[in-house]
PDB file of C-alpha atoms and ligand atoms in Angstrom:
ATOM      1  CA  UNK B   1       0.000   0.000   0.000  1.00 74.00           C
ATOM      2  CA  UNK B   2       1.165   3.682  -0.598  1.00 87.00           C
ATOM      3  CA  UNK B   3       1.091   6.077   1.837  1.00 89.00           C
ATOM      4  CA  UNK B   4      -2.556   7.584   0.302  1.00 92.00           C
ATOM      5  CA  UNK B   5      -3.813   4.303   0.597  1.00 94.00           C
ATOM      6  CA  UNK B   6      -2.608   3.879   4.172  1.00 95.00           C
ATOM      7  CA  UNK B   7      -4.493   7.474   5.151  1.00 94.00           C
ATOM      8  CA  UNK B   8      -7.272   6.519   3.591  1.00 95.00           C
ATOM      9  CA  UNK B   9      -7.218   3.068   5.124  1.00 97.00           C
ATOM     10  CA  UNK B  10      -6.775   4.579   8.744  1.00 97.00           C
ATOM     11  CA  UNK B  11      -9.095   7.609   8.784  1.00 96.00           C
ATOM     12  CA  UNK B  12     -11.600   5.443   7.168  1.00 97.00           C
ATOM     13  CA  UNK B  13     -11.265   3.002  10.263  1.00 98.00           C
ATOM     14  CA  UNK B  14     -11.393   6.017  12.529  1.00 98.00           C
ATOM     15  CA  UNK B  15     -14.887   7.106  11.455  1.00 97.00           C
ATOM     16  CA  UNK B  16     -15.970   4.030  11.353  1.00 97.00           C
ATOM     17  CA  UNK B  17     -15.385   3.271  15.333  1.00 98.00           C
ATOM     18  CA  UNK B  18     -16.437   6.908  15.966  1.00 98.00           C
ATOM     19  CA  UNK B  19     -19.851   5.567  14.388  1.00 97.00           C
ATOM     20  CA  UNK B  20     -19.877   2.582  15.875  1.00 97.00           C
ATOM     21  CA  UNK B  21     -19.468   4.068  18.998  1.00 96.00           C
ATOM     22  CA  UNK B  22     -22.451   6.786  18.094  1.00 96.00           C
ATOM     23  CA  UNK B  23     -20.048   9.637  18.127  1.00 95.00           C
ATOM     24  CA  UNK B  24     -19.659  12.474  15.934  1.00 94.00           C
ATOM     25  CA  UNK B  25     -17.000  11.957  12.865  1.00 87.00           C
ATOM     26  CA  UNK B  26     -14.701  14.742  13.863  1.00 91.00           C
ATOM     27  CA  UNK B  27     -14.784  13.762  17.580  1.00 96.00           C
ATOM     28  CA  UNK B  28     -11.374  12.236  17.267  1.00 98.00           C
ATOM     29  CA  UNK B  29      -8.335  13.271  16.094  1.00 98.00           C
ATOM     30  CA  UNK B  30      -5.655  11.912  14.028  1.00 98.00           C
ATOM     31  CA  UNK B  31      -2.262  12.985  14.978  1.00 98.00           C
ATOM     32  CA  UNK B  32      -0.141  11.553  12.594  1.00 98.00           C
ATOM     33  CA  UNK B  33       2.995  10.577  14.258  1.00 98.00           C
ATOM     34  CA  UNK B  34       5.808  11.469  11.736  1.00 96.00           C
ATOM     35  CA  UNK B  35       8.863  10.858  14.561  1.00 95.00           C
ATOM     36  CA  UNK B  36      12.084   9.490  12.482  1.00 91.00           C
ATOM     37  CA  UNK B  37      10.231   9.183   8.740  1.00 93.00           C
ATOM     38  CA  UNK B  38      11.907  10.152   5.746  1.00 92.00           C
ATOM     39  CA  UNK B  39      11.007  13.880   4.127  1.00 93.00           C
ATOM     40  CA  UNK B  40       8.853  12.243   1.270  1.00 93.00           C
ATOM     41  CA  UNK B  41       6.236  10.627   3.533  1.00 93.00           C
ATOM     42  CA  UNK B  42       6.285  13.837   5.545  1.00 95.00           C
ATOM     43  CA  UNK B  43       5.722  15.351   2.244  1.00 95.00           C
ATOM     44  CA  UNK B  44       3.159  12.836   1.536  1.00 94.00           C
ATOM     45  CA  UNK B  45       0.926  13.268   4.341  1.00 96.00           C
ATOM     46  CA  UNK B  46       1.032  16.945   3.985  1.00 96.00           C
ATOM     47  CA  UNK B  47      -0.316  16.567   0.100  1.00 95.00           C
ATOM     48  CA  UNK B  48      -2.675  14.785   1.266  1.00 94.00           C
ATOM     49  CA  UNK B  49      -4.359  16.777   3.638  1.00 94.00           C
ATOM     50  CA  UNK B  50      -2.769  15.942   6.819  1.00 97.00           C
ATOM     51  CA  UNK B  51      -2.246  18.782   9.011  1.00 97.00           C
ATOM     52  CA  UNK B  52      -2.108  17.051  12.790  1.00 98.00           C
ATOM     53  CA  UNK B  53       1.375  15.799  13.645  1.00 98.00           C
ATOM     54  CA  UNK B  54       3.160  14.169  16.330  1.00 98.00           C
ATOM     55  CA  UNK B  55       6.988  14.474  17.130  1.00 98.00           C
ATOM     56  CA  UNK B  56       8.642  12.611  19.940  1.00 97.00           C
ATOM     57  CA  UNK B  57      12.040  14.914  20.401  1.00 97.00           C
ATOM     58  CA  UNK B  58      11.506  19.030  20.582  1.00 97.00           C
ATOM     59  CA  UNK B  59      15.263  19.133  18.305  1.00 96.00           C
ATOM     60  CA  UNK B  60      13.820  16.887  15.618  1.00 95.00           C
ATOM     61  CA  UNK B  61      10.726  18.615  15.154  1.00 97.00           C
ATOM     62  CA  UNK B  62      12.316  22.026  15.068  1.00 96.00           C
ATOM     63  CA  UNK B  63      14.426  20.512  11.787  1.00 95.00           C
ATOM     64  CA  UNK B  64      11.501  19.345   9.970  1.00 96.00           C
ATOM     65  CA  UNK B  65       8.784  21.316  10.963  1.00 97.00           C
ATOM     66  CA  UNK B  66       9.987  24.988  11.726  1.00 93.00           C
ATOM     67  CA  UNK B  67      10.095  26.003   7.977  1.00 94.00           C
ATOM     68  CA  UNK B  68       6.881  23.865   7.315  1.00 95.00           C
ATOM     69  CA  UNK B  69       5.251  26.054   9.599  1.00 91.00           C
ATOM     70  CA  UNK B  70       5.571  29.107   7.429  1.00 90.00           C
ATOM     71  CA  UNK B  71       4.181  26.960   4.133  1.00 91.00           C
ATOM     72  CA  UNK B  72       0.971  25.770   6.157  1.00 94.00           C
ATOM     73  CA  UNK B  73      -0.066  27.888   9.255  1.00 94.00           C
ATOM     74  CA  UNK B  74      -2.776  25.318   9.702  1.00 97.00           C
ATOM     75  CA  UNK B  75      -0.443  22.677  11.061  1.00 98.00           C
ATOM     76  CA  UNK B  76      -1.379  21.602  14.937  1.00 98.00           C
ATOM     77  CA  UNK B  77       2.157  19.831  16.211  1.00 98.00           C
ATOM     78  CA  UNK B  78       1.860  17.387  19.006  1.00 98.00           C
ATOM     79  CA  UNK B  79       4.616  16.722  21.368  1.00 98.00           C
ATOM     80  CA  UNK B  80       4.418  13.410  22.811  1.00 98.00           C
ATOM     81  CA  UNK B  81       7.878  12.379  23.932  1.00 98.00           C
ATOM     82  CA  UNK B  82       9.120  13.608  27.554  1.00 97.00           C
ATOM     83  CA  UNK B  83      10.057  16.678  27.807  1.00 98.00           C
ATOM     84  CA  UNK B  84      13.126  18.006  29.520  1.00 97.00           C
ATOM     85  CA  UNK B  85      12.685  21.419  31.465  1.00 96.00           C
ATOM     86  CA  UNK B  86      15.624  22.855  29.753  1.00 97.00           C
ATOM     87  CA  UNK B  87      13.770  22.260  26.596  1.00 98.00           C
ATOM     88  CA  UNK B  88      10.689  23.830  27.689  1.00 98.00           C
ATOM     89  CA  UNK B  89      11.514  27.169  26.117  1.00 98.00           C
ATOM     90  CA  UNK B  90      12.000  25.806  22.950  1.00 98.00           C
ATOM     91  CA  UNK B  91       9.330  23.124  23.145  1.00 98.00           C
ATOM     92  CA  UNK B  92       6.369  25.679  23.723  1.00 98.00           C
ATOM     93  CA  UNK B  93       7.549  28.051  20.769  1.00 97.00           C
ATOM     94  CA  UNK B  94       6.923  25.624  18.672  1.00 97.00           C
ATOM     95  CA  UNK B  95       3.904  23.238  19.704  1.00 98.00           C
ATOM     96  CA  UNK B  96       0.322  23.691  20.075  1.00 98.00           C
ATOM     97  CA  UNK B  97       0.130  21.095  22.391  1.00 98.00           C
ATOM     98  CA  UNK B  98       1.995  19.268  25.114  1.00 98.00           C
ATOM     99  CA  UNK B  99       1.053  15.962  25.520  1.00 99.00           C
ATOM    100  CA  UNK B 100       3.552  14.822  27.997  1.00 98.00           C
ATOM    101  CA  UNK B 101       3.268  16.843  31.374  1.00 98.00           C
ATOM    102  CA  UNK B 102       4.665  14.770  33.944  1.00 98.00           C
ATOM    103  CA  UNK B 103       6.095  16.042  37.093  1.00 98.00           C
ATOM    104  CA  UNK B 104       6.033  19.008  39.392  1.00 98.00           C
ATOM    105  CA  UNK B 105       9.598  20.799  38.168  1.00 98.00           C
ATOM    106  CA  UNK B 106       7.859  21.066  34.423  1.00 98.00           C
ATOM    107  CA  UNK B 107       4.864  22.793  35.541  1.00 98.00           C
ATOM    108  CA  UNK B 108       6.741  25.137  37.374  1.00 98.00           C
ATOM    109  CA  UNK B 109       9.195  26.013  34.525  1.00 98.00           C
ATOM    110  CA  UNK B 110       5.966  26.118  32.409  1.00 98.00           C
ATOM    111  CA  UNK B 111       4.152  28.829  34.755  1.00 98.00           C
ATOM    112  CA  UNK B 112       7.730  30.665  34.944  1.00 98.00           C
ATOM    113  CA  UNK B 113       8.026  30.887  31.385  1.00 98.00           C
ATOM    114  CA  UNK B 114       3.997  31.711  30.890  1.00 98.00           C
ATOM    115  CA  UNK B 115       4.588  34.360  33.625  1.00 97.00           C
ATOM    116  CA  UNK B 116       7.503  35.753  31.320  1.00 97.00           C
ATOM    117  CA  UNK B 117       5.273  36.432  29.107  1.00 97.00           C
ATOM    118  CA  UNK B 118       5.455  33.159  26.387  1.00 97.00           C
ATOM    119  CA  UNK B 119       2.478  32.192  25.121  1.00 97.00           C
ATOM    120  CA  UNK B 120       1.784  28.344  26.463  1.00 98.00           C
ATOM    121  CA  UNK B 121       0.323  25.811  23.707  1.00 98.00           C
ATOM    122  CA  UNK B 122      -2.361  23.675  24.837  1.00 98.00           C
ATOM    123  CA  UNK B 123      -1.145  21.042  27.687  1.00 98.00           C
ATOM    124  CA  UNK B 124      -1.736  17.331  28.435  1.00 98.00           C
ATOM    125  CA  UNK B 125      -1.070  15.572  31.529  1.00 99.00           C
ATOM    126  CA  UNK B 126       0.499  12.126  30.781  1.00 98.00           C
ATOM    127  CA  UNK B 127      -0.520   9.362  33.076  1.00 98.00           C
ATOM    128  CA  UNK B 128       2.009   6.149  33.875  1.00 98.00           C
ATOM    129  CA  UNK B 129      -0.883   3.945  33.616  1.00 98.00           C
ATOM    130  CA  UNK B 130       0.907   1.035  33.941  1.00 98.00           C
ATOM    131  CA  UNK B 131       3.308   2.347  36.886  1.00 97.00           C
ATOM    132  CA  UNK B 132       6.098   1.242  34.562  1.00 97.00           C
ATOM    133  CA  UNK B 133       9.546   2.166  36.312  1.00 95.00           C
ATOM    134  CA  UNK B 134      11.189   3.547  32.886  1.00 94.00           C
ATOM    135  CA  UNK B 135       8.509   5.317  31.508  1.00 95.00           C
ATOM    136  CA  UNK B 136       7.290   8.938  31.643  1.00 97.00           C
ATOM    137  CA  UNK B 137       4.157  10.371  32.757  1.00 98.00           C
ATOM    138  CA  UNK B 138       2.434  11.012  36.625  1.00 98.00           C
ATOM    139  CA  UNK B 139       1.649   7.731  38.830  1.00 98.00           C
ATOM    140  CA  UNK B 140      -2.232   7.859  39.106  1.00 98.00           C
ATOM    141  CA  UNK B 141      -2.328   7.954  42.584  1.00 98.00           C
ATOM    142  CA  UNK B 142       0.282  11.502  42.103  1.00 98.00           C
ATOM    143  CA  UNK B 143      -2.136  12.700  39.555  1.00 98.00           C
ATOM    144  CA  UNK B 144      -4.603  15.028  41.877  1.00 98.00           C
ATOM    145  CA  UNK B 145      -1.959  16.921  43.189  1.00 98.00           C
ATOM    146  CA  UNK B 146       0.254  17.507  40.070  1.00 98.00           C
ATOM    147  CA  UNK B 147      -3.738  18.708  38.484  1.00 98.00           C
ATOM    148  CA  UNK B 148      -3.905  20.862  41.767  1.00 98.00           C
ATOM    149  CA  UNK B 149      -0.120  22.012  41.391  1.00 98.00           C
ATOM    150  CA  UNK B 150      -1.318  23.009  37.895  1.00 98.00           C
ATOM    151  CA  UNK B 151      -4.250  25.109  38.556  1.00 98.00           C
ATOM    152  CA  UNK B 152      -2.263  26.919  41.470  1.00 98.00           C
ATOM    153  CA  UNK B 153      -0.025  28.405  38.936  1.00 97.00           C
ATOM    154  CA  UNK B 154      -2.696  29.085  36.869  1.00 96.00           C
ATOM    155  CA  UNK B 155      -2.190  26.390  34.010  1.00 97.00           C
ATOM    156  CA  UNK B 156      -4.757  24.887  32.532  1.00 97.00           C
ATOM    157  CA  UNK B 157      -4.713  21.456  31.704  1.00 98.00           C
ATOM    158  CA  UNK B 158      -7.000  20.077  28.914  1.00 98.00           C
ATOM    159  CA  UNK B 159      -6.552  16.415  29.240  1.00 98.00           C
ATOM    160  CA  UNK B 160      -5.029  13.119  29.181  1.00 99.00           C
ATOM    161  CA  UNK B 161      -2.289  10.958  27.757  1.00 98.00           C
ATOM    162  CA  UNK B 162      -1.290   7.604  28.353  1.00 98.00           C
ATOM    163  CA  UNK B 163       0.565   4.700  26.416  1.00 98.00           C
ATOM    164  CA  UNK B 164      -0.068   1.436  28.221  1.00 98.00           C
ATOM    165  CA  UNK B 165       2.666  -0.855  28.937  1.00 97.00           C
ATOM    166  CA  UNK B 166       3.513  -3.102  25.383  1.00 95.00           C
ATOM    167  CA  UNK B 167       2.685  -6.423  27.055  1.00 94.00           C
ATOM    168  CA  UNK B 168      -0.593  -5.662  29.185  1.00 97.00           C
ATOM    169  CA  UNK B 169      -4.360  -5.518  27.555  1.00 97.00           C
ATOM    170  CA  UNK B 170      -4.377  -1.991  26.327  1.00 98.00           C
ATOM    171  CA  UNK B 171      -8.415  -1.616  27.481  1.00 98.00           C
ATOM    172  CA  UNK B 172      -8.195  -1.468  31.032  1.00 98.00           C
ATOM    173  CA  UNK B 173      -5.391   1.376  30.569  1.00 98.00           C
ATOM    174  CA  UNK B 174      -7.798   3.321  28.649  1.00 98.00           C
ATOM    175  CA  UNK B 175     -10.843   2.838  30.559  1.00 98.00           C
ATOM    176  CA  UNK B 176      -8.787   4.391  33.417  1.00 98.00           C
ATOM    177  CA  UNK B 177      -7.397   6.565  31.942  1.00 98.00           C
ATOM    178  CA  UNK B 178     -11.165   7.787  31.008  1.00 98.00           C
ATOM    179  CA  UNK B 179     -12.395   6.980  34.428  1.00 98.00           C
ATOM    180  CA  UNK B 180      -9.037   9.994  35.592  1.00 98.00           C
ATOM    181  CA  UNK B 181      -9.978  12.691  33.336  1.00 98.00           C
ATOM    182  CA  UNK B 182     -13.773  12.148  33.752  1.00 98.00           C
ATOM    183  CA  UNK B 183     -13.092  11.970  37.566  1.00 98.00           C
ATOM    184  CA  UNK B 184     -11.324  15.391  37.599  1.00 98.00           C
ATOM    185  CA  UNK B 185     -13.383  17.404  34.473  1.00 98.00           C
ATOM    186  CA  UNK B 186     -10.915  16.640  31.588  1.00 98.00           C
ATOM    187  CA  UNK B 187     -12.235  16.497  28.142  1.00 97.00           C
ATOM    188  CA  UNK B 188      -9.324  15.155  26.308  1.00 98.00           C
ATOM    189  CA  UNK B 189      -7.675  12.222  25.669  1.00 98.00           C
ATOM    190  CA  UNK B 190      -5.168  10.980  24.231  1.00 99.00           C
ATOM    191  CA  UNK B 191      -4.711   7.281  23.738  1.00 98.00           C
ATOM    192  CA  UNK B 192      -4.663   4.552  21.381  1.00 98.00           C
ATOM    193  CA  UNK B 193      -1.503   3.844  18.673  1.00 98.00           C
ATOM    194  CA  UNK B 194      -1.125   2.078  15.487  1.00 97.00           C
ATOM    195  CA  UNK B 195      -2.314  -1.739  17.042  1.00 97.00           C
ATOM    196  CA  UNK B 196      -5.283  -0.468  19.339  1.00 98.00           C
ATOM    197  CA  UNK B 197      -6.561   2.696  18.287  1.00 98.00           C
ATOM    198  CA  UNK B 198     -10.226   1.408  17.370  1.00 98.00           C
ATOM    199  CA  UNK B 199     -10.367   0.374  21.445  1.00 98.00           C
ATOM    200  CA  UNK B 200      -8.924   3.490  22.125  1.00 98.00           C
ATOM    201  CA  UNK B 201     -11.904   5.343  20.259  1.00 98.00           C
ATOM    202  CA  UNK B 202     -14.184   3.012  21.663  1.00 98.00           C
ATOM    203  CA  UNK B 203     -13.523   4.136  25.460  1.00 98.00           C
ATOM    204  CA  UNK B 204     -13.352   7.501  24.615  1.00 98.00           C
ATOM    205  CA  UNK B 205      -9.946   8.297  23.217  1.00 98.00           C
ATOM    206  CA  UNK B 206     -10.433  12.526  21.540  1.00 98.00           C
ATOM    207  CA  UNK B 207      -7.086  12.513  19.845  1.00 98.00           C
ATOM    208  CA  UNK B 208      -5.398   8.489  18.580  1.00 98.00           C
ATOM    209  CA  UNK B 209      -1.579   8.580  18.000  1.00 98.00           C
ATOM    210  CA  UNK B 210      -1.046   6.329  15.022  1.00 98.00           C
ATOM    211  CA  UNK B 211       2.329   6.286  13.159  1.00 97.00           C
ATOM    212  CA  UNK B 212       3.205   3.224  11.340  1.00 95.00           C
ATOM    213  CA  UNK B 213      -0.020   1.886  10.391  1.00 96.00           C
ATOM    214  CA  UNK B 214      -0.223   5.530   8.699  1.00 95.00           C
ATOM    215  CA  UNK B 215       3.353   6.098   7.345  1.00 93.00           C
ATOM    216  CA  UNK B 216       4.978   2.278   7.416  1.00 88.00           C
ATOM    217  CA  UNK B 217       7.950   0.910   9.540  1.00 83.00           C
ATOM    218  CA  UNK B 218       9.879   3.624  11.132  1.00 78.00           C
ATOM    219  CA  UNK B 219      13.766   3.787   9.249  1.00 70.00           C
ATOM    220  CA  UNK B 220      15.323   3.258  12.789  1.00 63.00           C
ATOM    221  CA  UNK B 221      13.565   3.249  16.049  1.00 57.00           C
ATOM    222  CA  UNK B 222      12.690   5.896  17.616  1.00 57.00           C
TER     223      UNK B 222
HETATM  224  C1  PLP W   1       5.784   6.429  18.439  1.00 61.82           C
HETATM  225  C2  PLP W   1       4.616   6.829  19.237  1.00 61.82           C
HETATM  226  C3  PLP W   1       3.313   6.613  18.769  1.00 61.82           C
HETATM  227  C4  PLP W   1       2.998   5.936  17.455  1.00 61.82           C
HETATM  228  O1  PLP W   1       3.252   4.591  17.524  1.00 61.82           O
HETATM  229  P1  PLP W   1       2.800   3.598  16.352  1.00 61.82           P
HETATM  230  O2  PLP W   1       2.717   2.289  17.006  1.00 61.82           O
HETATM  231  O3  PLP W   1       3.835   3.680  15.288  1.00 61.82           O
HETATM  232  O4  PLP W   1       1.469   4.065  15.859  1.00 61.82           O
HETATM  233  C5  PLP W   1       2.260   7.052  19.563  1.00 61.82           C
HETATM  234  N1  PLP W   1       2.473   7.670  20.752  1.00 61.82           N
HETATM  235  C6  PLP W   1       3.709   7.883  21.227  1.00 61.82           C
HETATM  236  C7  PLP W   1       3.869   8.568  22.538  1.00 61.82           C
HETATM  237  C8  PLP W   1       4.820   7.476  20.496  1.00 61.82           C
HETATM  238  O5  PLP W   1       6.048   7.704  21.000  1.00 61.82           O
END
């Protein structure tokens, strides 16, 4: 399959379990998650009317999508990949959205920079679902105070992010990760990937991350 086939494939599968779950069409999002491709599926997507993306690493994204920006202002870029305070500065100058809030000393340097005067994209809590030790995101017992943490410095916080762990049954991370953000007002969520995005929609996923299924294999790994 080309890479038109593949879009076609994928948002046609989107709508389809938006239906199925008697929600509108444009209820979820497709963030096409363009980490480590080569230009001319980049290209490819764009062409085709693409204009969601997801990038893992703030440097990365800056190469390939800085200029971009200038050629479509109707891009919305995604970061989804931890985020490093010291990158903070150059992460929210060019995102709309931060997916991956995770820990008390990044919402700080977030309200310090918004206090500054910077202009904050839209931000995401990510939630260890899975309590795995080497991966990102807030424990979900840590998650009411880093949400209170938030709203003392003013920041508001849109939603929810989560990638469950590879080898556990990615429904029950969803459905609590649905259960959080219902439990504390949050309308957005981000969750499903390229094997399990149709569950993801199904328990209430807003935005589904899918890369390969959209853009093939990854060149190296990301
Ligand atoms: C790479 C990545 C994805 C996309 O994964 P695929 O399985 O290729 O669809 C989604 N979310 C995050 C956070 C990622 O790092």
């Amino acid at each position: 399959m080309d890479i038109n086939q593949r879009i076609a494939e994928i948002t046609g599968r989107i709508k389809q379990a938006a239906q199925a779950s008697q929600r509108p069409n444009d209820s979820v999002t497709l963030v096409a998650v363009s980490k480590v491709q080569p230009e001319d599926r980049i290209e490819a997507a764009l062409a085709a009317g693409l204009r969601v993306f997801g990038e893992n690493r703030v440097q990365e994204a800056q190469g390939r999508w800085a200029d971009r920006r200038k050629a479509h202002p109707d891009l919305t870029l995604h970061l989804i990949g931890p985020l490093q305070s010291n990158k903070a500065e150059d992460a929210i100058a060019l995102f709309d959205v931060i997916e991956t809030v995770d820990r008390p000393k990044l919402v700080q340097t977030l309200a310090k920079l918004a206090q500054a005067g910077h202009k904050l994209p839209r931000l995401l809590v990510q939630v260890n679902t899975g309590e795995e030790e080497q991966k990102a995101g807030v424990a979900p017992r840590d998650l009411p105070a880093l949400l209170a943490l938030c709203a003392e410095h003013n920041l508001p916080i849109e939603g929810l992010m989560c990638i469950p762990p590879e080898d556990e049954e990615p429904a029950m991370h969803f459905a609590l990760l649905a259960k959080l953000a219902q439990r504390h007002g949050l309308s957005v969520l981000s969750m499903g990937m390229s094997g399990d995005f149709e569950t993801a929609i199904r328990l209430g996923a807003t935005h589904v991350r899918v890369g390969s299924a959209l853009f093939g294999e990854r060149v190296r790994p990301a």
